[in-house]
Coordinates of C-alpha atoms and ligand atoms in Angstrom, one line a residue:
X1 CA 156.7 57.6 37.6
X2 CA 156.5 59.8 34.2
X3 CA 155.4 63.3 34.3
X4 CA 152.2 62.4 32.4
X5 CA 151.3 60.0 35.0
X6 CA 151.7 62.2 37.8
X7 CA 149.9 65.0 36.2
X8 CA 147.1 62.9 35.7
X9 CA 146.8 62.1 39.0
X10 CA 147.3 65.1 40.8
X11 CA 144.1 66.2 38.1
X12 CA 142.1 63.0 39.4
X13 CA 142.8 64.1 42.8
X14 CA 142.3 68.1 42.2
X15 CA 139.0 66.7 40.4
X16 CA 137.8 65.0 43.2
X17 CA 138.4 67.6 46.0
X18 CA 136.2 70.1 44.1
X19 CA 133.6 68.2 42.1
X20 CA 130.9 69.9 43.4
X21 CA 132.4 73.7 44.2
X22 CA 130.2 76.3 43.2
X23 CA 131.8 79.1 45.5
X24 CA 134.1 80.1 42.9
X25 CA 137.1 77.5 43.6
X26 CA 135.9 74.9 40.8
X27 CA 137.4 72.4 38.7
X28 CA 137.1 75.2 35.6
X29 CA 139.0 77.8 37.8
X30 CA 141.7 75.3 38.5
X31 CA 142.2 74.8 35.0
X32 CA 142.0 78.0 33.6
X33 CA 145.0 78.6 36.5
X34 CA 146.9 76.1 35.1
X35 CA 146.6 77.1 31.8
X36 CA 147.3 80.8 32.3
X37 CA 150.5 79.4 34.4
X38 CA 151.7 77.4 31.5
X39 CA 151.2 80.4 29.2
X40 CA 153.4 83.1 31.6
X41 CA 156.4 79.9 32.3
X42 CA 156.6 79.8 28.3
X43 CA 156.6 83.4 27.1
X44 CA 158.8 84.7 30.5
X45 CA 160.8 81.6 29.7
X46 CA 161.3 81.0 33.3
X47 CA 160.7 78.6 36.0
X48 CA 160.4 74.8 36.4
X49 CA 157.5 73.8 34.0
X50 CA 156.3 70.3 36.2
X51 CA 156.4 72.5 40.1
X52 CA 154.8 75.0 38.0
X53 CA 151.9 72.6 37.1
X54 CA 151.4 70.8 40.1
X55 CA 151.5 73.7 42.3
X56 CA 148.9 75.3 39.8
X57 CA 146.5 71.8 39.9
X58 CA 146.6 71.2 43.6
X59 CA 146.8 75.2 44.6
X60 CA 143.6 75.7 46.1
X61 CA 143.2 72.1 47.7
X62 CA 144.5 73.4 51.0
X63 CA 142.4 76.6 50.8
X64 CA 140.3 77.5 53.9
X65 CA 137.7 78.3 52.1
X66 CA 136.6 75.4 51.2
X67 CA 138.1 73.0 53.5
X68 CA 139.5 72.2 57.4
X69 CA 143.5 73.1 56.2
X70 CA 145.1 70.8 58.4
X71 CA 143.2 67.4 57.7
X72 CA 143.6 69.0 53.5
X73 CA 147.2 69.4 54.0
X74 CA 147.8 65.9 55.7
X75 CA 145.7 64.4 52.7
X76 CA 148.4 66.3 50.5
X77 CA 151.4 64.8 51.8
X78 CA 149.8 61.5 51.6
X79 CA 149.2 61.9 48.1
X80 CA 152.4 63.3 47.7
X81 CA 154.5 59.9 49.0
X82 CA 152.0 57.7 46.6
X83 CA 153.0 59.8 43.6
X84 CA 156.9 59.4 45.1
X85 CA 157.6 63.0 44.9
X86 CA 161.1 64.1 46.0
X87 CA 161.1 65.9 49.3
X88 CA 162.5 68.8 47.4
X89 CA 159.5 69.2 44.8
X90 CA 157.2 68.4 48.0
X91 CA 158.4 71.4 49.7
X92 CA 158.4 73.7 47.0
X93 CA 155.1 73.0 45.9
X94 CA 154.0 73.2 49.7
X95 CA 155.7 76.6 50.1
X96 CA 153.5 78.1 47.0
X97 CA 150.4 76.9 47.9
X98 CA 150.7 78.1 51.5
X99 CA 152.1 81.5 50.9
X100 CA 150.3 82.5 47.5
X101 CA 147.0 83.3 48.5
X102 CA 146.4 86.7 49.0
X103 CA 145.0 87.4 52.7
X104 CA 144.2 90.6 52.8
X105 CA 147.7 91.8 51.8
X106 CA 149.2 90.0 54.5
X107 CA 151.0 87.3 52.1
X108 CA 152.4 89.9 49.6
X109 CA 155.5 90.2 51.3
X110 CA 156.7 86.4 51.7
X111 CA 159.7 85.7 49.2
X112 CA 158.2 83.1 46.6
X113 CA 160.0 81.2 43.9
X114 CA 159.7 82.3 40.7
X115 CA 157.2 78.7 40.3
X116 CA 155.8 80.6 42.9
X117 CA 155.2 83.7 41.3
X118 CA 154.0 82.6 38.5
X119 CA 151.1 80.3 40.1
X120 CA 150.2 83.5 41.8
X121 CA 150.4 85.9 39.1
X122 CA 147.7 82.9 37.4
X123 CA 145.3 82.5 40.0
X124 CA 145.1 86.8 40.9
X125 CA 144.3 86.9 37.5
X126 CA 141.5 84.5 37.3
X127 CA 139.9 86.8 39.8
X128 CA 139.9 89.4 37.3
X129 CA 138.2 90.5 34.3
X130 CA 135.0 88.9 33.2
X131 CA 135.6 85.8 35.1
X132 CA 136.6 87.7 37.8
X133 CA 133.3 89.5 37.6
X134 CA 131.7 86.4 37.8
X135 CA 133.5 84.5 40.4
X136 CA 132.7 87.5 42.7
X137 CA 129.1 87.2 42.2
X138 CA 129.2 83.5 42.6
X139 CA 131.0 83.8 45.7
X140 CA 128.6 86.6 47.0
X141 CA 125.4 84.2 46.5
X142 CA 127.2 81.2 47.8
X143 CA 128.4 82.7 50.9
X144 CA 124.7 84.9 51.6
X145 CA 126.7 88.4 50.8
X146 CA 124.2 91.3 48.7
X147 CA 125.7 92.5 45.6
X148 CA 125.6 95.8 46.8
X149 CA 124.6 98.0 50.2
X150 CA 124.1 101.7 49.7
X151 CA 126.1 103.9 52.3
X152 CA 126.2 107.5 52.6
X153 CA 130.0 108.2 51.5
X154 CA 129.1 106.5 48.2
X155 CA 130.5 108.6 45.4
X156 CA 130.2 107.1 41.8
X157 CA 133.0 109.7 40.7
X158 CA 135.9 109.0 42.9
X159 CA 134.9 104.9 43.4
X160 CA 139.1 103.8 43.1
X161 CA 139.8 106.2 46.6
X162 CA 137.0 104.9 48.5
X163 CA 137.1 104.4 52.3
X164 CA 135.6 100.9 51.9
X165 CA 137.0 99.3 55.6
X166 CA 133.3 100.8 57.0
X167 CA 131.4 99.4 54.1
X168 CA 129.6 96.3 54.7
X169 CA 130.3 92.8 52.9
X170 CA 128.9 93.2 49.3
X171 CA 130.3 91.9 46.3
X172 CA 131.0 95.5 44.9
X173 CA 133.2 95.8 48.3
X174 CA 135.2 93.0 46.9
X175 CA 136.1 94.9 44.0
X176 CA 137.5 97.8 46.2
X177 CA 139.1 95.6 48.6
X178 CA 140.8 93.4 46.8
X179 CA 140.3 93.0 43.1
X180 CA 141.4 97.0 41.6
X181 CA 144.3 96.5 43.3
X182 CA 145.5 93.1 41.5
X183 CA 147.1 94.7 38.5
X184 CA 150.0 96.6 40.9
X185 CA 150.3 93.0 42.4
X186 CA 151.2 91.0 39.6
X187 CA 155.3 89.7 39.5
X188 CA 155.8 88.9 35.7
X189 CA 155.8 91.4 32.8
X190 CA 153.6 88.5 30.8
X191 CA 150.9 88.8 33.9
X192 CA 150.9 93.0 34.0
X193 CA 149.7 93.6 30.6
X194 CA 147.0 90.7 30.9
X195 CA 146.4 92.7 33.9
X196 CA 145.8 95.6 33.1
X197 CA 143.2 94.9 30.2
X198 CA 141.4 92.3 32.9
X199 CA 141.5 95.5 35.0
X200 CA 140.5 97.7 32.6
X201 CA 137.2 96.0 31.9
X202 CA 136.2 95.4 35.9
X203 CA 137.0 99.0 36.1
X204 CA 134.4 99.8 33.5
X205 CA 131.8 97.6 35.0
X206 CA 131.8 99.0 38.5
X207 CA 131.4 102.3 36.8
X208 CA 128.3 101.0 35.1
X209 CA 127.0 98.9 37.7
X210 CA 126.9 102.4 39.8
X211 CA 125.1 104.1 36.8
X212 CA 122.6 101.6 36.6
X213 CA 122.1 100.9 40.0
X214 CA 121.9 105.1 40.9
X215 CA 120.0 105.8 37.7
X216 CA 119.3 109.2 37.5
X217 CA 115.8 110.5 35.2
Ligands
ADP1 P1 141.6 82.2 44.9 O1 142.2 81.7 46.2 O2 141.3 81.1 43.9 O3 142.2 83.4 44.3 P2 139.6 83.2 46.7 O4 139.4 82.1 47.6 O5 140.3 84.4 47.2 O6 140.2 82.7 45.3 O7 138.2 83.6 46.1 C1 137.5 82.9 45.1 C2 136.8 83.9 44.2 O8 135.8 84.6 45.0 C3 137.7 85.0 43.7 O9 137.3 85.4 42.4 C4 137.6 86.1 44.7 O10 137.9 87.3 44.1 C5 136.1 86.0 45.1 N1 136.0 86.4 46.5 C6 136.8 86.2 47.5 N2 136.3 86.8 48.7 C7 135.2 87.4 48.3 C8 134.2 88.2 49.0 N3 134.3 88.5 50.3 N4 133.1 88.7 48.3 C9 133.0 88.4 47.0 N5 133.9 87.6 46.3 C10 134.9 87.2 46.9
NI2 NI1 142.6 79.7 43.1

């Protein structure tokens, strides 16, 4: 099969598993992933462009999320033998989309290929700036969290050293948890300085959310 023709269907099948997402994990995201993955391959120069795209199209149809992982994975390998795959590619591609995710941390230290890293640098920063703003807040309504809960520790100053384990689940949490700490994350050099402008400008919201939300007369 050409490489056009399997693209096309892995984005026919990656269209179809999340046609009607609105938790964040949509057909938009997987597309701005692939597109930001595309971008890092050609200006590091690295990495093998087509496991680079198809790990980036199907990365999040295994996700548990959004669906039962083993039935999603089985579905995968089926699709995989209709496209005629080589077991190499299979297994690469498996190994990214099973390891990149981030897991509370727990993921950050398995070795990935530099397909691998790339994908992941891609989809970390899709959950930053802006869109990363508003991802969060989708996720938050989808999944019944507030955007915010007051606690007593709350210091707008100091909000990057906050001891947010006792905090409970808000979309502001999020940011403390998980998304400030993206930018020391990323692999590539291409990824760390769209990182750090992507982290500049969710820094600067949080700072004004706090503002607005503790508004002081
Ligand atoms: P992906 O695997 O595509 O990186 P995730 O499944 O981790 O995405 O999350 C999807 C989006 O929702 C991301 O933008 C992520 O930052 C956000 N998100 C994940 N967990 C939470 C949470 N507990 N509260 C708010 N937003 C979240
Ligand atoms: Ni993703």
């Amino acid at each position: 099969m050409f490489e056009q023709d399997i693209l096309n269907k892995a984005n026919s099948y990656m269209e179809t598993f999340h046609y009607d997402d609105v938790s964040g994990h949509d057909i938009a995201h997987v597309n701005r992933v692939t597109k930001l993955a595309e971008y890092i391959a050609s200006n590091e120069q690295k990495g093998h462009l087509l496991t680079i795209q198809l790990a980036s199209i199907l990365h999040d149809t295994i996700d548990e999320k959004i669906a039962k992982p083993k039935e999603a994975k089985a579905r995968l390998i089926n699709f995989f033998a209709e496209l005629n795959l080589s077991q190499t590619l299979q297994e690469s591609i498996l190994h990214i989309i099973e390891n990149m995710s981030y897991k509370n941390g727990a993921n950050n230290n398995t070795k990935l290929s530099i397909e691998g890293q790339i994908v992941r640098d891609a989809d970390r920063l899709d959950a930053m700036g802006a869109i990363g703003i508003a991802r969060t807040f989708q996720f938050a309504g989808h999944f019944g969290e507030p955007m915010w809960v007051e606690n007593q520790d709350h210091n707008i100053m100091q909000e990057t050293n906050q001891n947010y384990n006792d905090w409970p689940p808000s979309a502001i949490k999020h940011f403390f948890e998980k998304l400030l700490k993206l930018k020391t994350l990323m692999h590539t050099k291409t990824a760390k300085n769209l990182a750090q402008q992507r982290h500049d400008y969710m820094q600067d919201f949080v700072q004004t959310f706090f503002k607005e939300w503790y508004f002081k007369y």
